[in-house]
PDB file of C-alpha atoms and ligand atoms in Angstrom:
ATOM      1  CA  MET A 168     120.029  93.628  99.776  1.00  0.00           C
ATOM      2  CA  GLN A 169     121.062  91.019  97.180  1.00  0.00           C
ATOM      3  CA  LEU A 170     117.890  89.692  95.519  1.00  0.00           C
ATOM      4  CA  THR A 171     117.345  86.807  93.106  1.00  0.00           C
ATOM      5  CA  MET A 172     114.148  85.892  91.286  1.00  0.00           C
ATOM      6  CA  THR A 173     113.612  82.222  90.396  1.00  0.00           C
ATOM      7  CA  PRO A 174     110.650  80.094  89.287  1.00  0.00           C
ATOM      8  CA  MET A 175     108.654  78.936  92.323  1.00  0.00           C
ATOM      9  CA  ALA A 176     109.321  75.296  93.224  1.00  0.00           C
ATOM     10  CA  VAL A 177     107.356  72.924  95.459  1.00  0.00           C
ATOM     11  CA  GLU A 178     110.262  73.179  97.946  1.00  0.00           C
ATOM     12  CA  ASP A 179     109.527  76.911  98.312  1.00  0.00           C
ATOM     13  CA  LEU A 180     105.956  76.353  99.461  1.00  0.00           C
ATOM     14  CA  GLU A 181     106.513  76.334 103.242  1.00  0.00           C
ATOM     15  CA  GLU A 182     107.969  79.840 103.070  1.00  0.00           C
ATOM     16  CA  VAL A 183     105.436  81.001 100.468  1.00  0.00           C
ATOM     17  CA  LEU A 184     102.527  79.792 102.615  1.00  0.00           C
ATOM     18  CA  GLU A 185     103.913  81.631 105.637  1.00  0.00           C
ATOM     19  CA  ILE A 186     104.060  84.891 103.646  1.00  0.00           C
ATOM     20  CA  GLU A 187     100.612  84.212 102.170  1.00  0.00           C
ATOM     21  CA  ALA A 188      99.110  83.752 105.663  1.00  0.00           C
ATOM     22  CA  LEU A 189     100.762  86.953 106.898  1.00  0.00           C
ATOM     23  CA  SER A 190      99.583  88.944 103.858  1.00  0.00           C
ATOM     24  CA  PHE A 191      95.990  88.053 102.977  1.00  0.00           C
ATOM     25  CA  PRO A 192      92.732  87.700 104.955  1.00  0.00           C
ATOM     26  CA  THR A 193      91.758  84.579 102.955  1.00  0.00           C
ATOM     27  CA  PRO A 194      95.099  82.944 102.141  1.00  0.00           C
ATOM     28  CA  TRP A 195      95.438  80.343  99.411  1.00  0.00           C
ATOM     29  CA  SER A 196      95.930  76.770 100.601  1.00  0.00           C
ATOM     30  CA  ARG A 197      98.916  74.532  99.899  1.00  0.00           C
ATOM     31  CA  ASN A 198      96.729  72.585  97.464  1.00  0.00           C
ATOM     32  CA  ALA A 199      95.871  75.769  95.569  1.00  0.00           C
ATOM     33  CA  PHE A 200      99.581  76.505  95.073  1.00  0.00           C
ATOM     34  CA  LEU A 201     100.311  72.860  94.220  1.00  0.00           C
ATOM     35  CA  TYR A 202      97.646  72.977  91.511  1.00  0.00           C
ATOM     36  CA  GLU A 203      99.231  76.127  90.090  1.00  0.00           C
ATOM     37  CA  LEU A 204     102.747  74.662  90.102  1.00  0.00           C
ATOM     38  CA  LEU A 205     101.997  71.132  88.945  1.00  0.00           C
ATOM     39  CA  GLU A 206      98.818  71.219  86.875  1.00  0.00           C
ATOM     40  CA  ASN A 207      97.907  74.659  85.588  1.00  0.00           C
ATOM     41  CA  GLU A 208      99.735  75.020  82.301  1.00  0.00           C
ATOM     42  CA  ARG A 209      98.842  78.710  82.096  1.00  0.00           C
ATOM     43  CA  ALA A 210     100.376  79.505  85.489  1.00  0.00           C
ATOM     44  CA  VAL A 211     103.764  81.215  85.947  1.00  0.00           C
ATOM     45  CA  TYR A 212     105.003  81.731  89.517  1.00  0.00           C
ATOM     46  CA  CYS A 213     108.268  83.177  90.774  1.00  0.00           C
ATOM     47  CA  VAL A 214     109.838  83.769  94.172  1.00  0.00           C
ATOM     48  CA  VAL A 215     112.381  86.323  95.278  1.00  0.00           C
ATOM     49  CA  LYS A 216     115.134  85.127  97.625  1.00  0.00           C
ATOM     50  CA  ASN A 217     117.589  87.124  99.688  1.00  0.00           C
ATOM     51  CA  SER A 218     121.318  86.368  99.935  1.00  0.00           C
ATOM     52  CA  PHE A 219     120.606  83.641 102.527  1.00  0.00           C
ATOM     53  CA  ALA A 220     118.323  81.882 100.002  1.00  0.00           C
ATOM     54  CA  LYS A 221     115.302  82.743 102.131  1.00  0.00           C
ATOM     55  CA  VAL A 222     112.069  83.271 100.174  1.00  0.00           C
ATOM     56  CA  ILE A 223     110.910  86.799 101.004  1.00  0.00           C
ATOM     57  CA  GLY A 224     108.258  87.332  98.336  1.00  0.00           C
ATOM     58  CA  TYR A 225     106.475  85.832  95.367  1.00  0.00           C
ATOM     59  CA  ILE A 226     104.316  86.687  92.378  1.00  0.00           C
ATOM     60  CA  GLY A 227     102.181  84.735  89.959  1.00  0.00           C
ATOM     61  CA  MET A 228     100.079  85.078  86.835  1.00  0.00           C
ATOM     62  CA  TRP A 229      97.944  83.162  84.407  1.00  0.00           C
ATOM     63  CA  VAL A 230      98.827  83.644  80.770  1.00  0.00           C
ATOM     64  CA  VAL A 231      95.726  83.778  78.581  1.00  0.00           C
ATOM     65  CA  PHE A 232      96.637  84.388  74.940  1.00  0.00           C
ATOM     66  CA  ASP A 233      98.685  87.612  75.055  1.00  0.00           C
ATOM     67  CA  GLU A 234      97.363  88.725  78.445  1.00  0.00           C
ATOM     68  CA  GLY A 235      98.937  88.072  81.815  1.00  0.00           C
ATOM     69  CA  HIS A 236      96.528  88.064  84.754  1.00  0.00           C
ATOM     70  CA  ILE A 237      98.501  88.643  87.927  1.00  0.00           C
ATOM     71  CA  THR A 238      96.993  86.407  90.595  1.00  0.00           C
ATOM     72  CA  ASN A 239      99.037  87.321  93.651  1.00  0.00           C
ATOM     73  CA  LEU A 240     102.009  89.307  94.836  1.00  0.00           C
ATOM     74  CA  ALA A 241     103.271  89.465  98.383  1.00  0.00           C
ATOM     75  CA  VAL A 242     106.394  90.383 100.296  1.00  0.00           C
ATOM     76  CA  HIS A 243     107.145  89.085 103.801  1.00  0.00           C
ATOM     77  CA  PRO A 244     106.136  91.838 106.275  1.00  0.00           C
ATOM     78  CA  SER A 245     109.697  91.957 107.704  1.00  0.00           C
ATOM     79  CA  TYR A 246     111.090  92.835 104.267  1.00  0.00           C
ATOM     80  CA  ARG A 247     108.559  95.425 103.050  1.00  0.00           C
ATOM     81  CA  HIS A 248     109.456  99.037 102.119  1.00  0.00           C
ATOM     82  CA  GLN A 249     112.893  97.982 100.874  1.00  0.00           C
ATOM     83  CA  GLY A 250     112.173  97.732  97.155  1.00  0.00           C
ATOM     84  CA  VAL A 251     111.458  93.982  97.102  1.00  0.00           C
ATOM     85  CA  GLY A 252     107.963  94.403  95.613  1.00  0.00           C
ATOM     86  CA  LYS A 253     109.310  96.732  92.940  1.00  0.00           C
ATOM     87  CA  PHE A 254     112.137  94.277  92.141  1.00  0.00           C
ATOM     88  CA  LEU A 255     109.728  91.362  91.915  1.00  0.00           C
ATOM     89  CA  LEU A 256     107.179  93.119  89.723  1.00  0.00           C
ATOM     90  CA  SER A 257     109.666  94.755  87.355  1.00  0.00           C
ATOM     91  CA  ASN A 258     111.567  91.479  86.834  1.00  0.00           C
ATOM     92  CA  PHE A 259     108.325  89.559  86.428  1.00  0.00           C
ATOM     93  CA  ILE A 260     107.315  91.944  83.633  1.00  0.00           C
ATOM     94  CA  LYS A 261     110.475  90.838  81.801  1.00  0.00           C
ATOM     95  CA  THR A 262     109.437  87.190  82.334  1.00  0.00           C
ATOM     96  CA  ALA A 263     105.961  87.994  80.989  1.00  0.00           C
ATOM     97  CA  LYS A 264     107.472  89.723  77.956  1.00  0.00           C
ATOM     98  CA  ALA A 265     109.619  86.667  77.233  1.00  0.00           C
ATOM     99  CA  LYS A 266     106.397  84.614  77.163  1.00  0.00           C
ATOM    100  CA  ASN A 267     104.906  86.976  74.563  1.00  0.00           C
ATOM    101  CA  VAL A 268     102.533  88.623  77.020  1.00  0.00           C
ATOM    102  CA  LYS A 269     101.547  92.046  75.719  1.00  0.00           C
ATOM    103  CA  HIS A 270      99.238  93.314  78.467  1.00  0.00           C
ATOM    104  CA  LEU A 271      99.108  92.704  82.204  1.00  0.00           C
ATOM    105  CA  THR A 272      96.076  93.052  84.416  1.00  0.00           C
ATOM    106  CA  LEU A 273      95.263  92.582  88.082  1.00  0.00           C
ATOM    107  CA  GLU A 274      92.680  93.328  90.747  1.00  0.00           C
ATOM    108  CA  VAL A 275      93.522  95.196  93.912  1.00  0.00           C
ATOM    109  CA  ARG A 276      91.447  96.101  96.961  1.00  0.00           C
ATOM    110  CA  ARG A 277      90.266  99.695  96.967  1.00  0.00           C
ATOM    111  CA  SER A 278      91.839 100.137 100.432  1.00  0.00           C
ATOM    112  CA  ASN A 279      95.241  98.674  99.441  1.00  0.00           C
ATOM    113  CA  ILE A 280      97.084 101.925  98.821  1.00  0.00           C
ATOM    114  CA  ALA A 281     100.553 100.324  99.172  1.00  0.00           C
ATOM    115  CA  ALA A 282      99.917  97.928  96.288  1.00  0.00           C
ATOM    116  CA  GLN A 283      98.123 100.532  94.151  1.00  0.00           C
ATOM    117  CA  THR A 284     101.050 102.952  94.535  1.00  0.00           C
ATOM    118  CA  LEU A 285     103.526 100.228  93.583  1.00  0.00           C
ATOM    119  CA  TYR A 286     101.469  99.315  90.502  1.00  0.00           C
ATOM    120  CA  GLN A 287     101.024 102.956  89.439  1.00  0.00           C
ATOM    121  CA  ASN A 288     104.759 103.610  89.816  1.00  0.00           C
ATOM    122  CA  ILE A 289     105.404 100.697  87.451  1.00  0.00           C
ATOM    123  CA  GLY A 290     102.926 102.025  84.881  1.00  0.00           C
ATOM    124  CA  PHE A 291      99.671 100.247  85.675  1.00  0.00           C
ATOM    125  CA  VAL A 292      96.570 102.386  85.216  1.00  0.00           C
ATOM    126  CA  HIS A 293      93.183 102.095  86.852  1.00  0.00           C
ATOM    127  CA  MET A 294      90.654 100.962  84.208  1.00  0.00           C
ATOM    128  CA  GLY A 295      87.572  99.835  86.121  1.00  0.00           C
ATOM    129  CA  VAL A 296      85.951  98.508  89.265  1.00  0.00           C
ATOM    130  CA  ARG A 297      84.455  95.165  90.251  1.00  0.00           C
ATOM    131  CA  ARG A 298      81.910  96.077  92.892  1.00  0.00           C
ATOM    132  CA  LYS A 299      81.973  94.022  96.118  1.00  0.00           C
ATOM    133  CA  TYR A 300      84.474  91.601  94.536  1.00  0.00           C
ATOM    134  CA  TYR A 301      86.061  90.474  97.821  1.00  0.00           C
ATOM    135  CA  LEU A 302      83.615  88.239  99.657  1.00  0.00           C
ATOM    136  CA  ASP A 303      85.283  88.523 103.091  1.00  0.00           C
ATOM    137  CA  ASN A 304      84.342  92.214 103.496  1.00  0.00           C
ATOM    138  CA  ASN A 305      82.408  93.112 100.318  1.00  0.00           C
ATOM    139  CA  GLU A 306      85.218  95.420  99.262  1.00  0.00           C
ATOM    140  CA  ASP A 307      85.465  96.682  95.683  1.00  0.00           C
ATOM    141  CA  ALA A 308      88.333  95.594  93.442  1.00  0.00           C
ATOM    142  CA  LEU A 309      90.027  98.157  91.243  1.00  0.00           C
ATOM    143  CA  ILE A 310      91.036  96.676  87.888  1.00  0.00           C
ATOM    144  CA  MET A 311      94.431  97.823  86.677  1.00  0.00           C
ATOM    145  CA  TRP A 312      96.180  97.290  83.335  1.00  0.00           C
ATOM    146  CA  LYS A 313      99.624  97.794  81.944  1.00  0.00           C
ATOM    147  CA  GLY A 314     100.616  97.541  78.339  1.00  0.00           C
ATOM    148  CA  PRO A 315     101.755  97.099  75.769  1.00  0.00           C
ATOM    149  CA  ILE A 316     104.747  95.929  77.767  1.00  0.00           C
TER     150      ILE A 316
HETATM  151  C1  LIG B 582     102.158  95.553  98.156  1.00  0.00           C
HETATM  152  C2  LIG B 582     103.498  94.953  98.585  1.00  0.00           C
HETATM  153  C3  LIG B 582     103.773  93.732  97.722  1.00  0.00           C
HETATM  154  C4  LIG B 582     104.609  95.992  98.372  1.00  0.00           C
HETATM  155  O1  LIG B 582     105.853  95.364  98.630  1.00  0.00           O
HETATM  156  P1  LIG B 582     107.127  96.203  99.152  1.00  0.00           P
HETATM  157  O2  LIG B 582     108.303  95.308  99.002  1.00  0.00           O
HETATM  158  O3  LIG B 582     106.867  96.759 100.484  1.00  0.00           O
HETATM  159  O4  LIG B 582     107.171  97.385  98.086  1.00  0.00           O
HETATM  160  P2  LIG B 582     108.454  98.269  97.703  1.00  0.00           P
HETATM  161  O5  LIG B 582     109.297  98.486  98.898  1.00  0.00           O
HETATM  162  O6  LIG B 582     109.099  97.670  96.488  1.00  0.00           O
HETATM  163  O7  LIG B 582     107.760  99.617  97.315  1.00  0.00           O
HETATM  164  C5  LIG B 582     107.584  99.960  95.988  1.00  0.00           C
HETATM  165  C6  LIG B 582     106.710 101.193  95.918  1.00  0.00           C
HETATM  166  O8  LIG B 582     105.402 100.872  96.352  1.00  0.00           O
HETATM  167  C7  LIG B 582     104.864 101.964  97.084  1.00  0.00           C
HETATM  168  N1  LIG B 582     104.579 101.518  98.449  1.00  0.00           N
HETATM  169  C8  LIG B 582     105.014 100.398  99.065  1.00  0.00           C
HETATM  170  N2  LIG B 582     104.488 100.315 100.314  1.00  0.00           N
HETATM  171  C9  LIG B 582     103.718 101.417 100.462  1.00  0.00           C
HETATM  172  C10 LIG B 582     102.891 101.901 101.510  1.00  0.00           C
HETATM  173  N3  LIG B 582     102.751 101.217 102.666  1.00  0.00           N
HETATM  174  N4  LIG B 582     102.203 103.050 101.313  1.00  0.00           N
HETATM  175  C11 LIG B 582     102.306 103.721 100.136  1.00  0.00           C
HETATM  176  N5  LIG B 582     103.096 103.327  99.112  1.00  0.00           N
HETATM  177  C12 LIG B 582     103.769 102.189  99.273  1.00  0.00           C
HETATM  178  C13 LIG B 582     105.881 103.056  97.054  1.00  0.00           C
HETATM  179  O9  LIG B 582     105.588 103.867  95.931  1.00  0.00           O
HETATM  180  C14 LIG B 582     107.162 102.323  96.832  1.00  0.00           C
HETATM  181  O10 LIG B 582     108.098 103.055  96.114  1.00  0.00           O
HETATM  182  P3  LIG B 582     109.136 104.016  96.886  1.00  0.00           P
HETATM  183  O11 LIG B 582     109.707 103.191  97.996  1.00  0.00           O
HETATM  184  O12 LIG B 582     110.098 104.368  95.805  1.00  0.00           O
HETATM  185  O13 LIG B 582     108.294 105.150  97.366  1.00  0.00           O
HETATM  186  C15 LIG B 582     103.500  94.568 100.101  1.00  0.00           C
HETATM  187  O14 LIG B 582     103.042  95.674 100.841  1.00  0.00           O
HETATM  188  C16 LIG B 582     102.630  93.365 100.433  1.00  0.00           C
HETATM  189  O15 LIG B 582     103.074  92.219 100.340  1.00  0.00           O
HETATM  190  N6  LIG B 582     101.375  93.614 100.866  1.00  0.00           N
HETATM  191  C17 LIG B 582     100.469  92.551 101.266  1.00  0.00           C
HETATM  192  C18 LIG B 582     100.002  91.734 100.091  1.00  0.00           C
HETATM  193  C19 LIG B 582      99.341  92.588  99.043  1.00  0.00           C
HETATM  194  O16 LIG B 582      98.586  93.513  99.331  1.00  0.00           O
HETATM  195  N7  LIG B 582      99.595  92.245  97.757  1.00  0.00           N
HETATM  196  C20 LIG B 582      99.019  92.918  96.620  1.00  0.00           C
HETATM  197  C21 LIG B 582      97.720  92.289  96.295  1.00  0.00           C
HETATM  198  S1  LIG B 582      96.938  93.097  94.910  1.00  0.00           S
END
């Protein structure tokens, strides 16, 4: 599969919102993404497109000093298990590096083994827990870090 990563644009939002709704129990709204793209100066968002220019995944972070806080990462269910998540994350690390980010962190649901395995394979390590972090089901969040990148 031919994959390209580009900065997320407002025009990508219809496809991003579809993936978001298919991927998370409490999906972000269009306004939440619009705020990130148009107003949040710390936000960096990218999409991955296939050879038909279809958005099949996305990732975002907030840059705070030399730390990058990954806010979301999702791949369209029809395109999972084909290396798209790995492509997106490993290329995004290069983007983070270019912005002088030294360490990356994220939260992941304790039950989300797919994402945890992806993160571990890319060098993230489990550094802590936020108890009952997810309000929809009181699930714990594992805190993971990678760095220096
Ligand atoms: C997590 C997610 C982004 C992975 O995307 P993907 O494109 O399927 O991942 P890849 O195909 O690149 O897989 C990369 C590695 O992750 C691991 N992985 C992916 N899916 C997995 C699964 N279901 N079970 C266990 N490991 C899995 C594997 O180690 C895989 O490497 P391998 O194929 O060499 O074994 C995708 O499942 C997703 O969008 N999930 C819903 C949203 C989500 O949970 N986001 C993360 C929030 S913290």
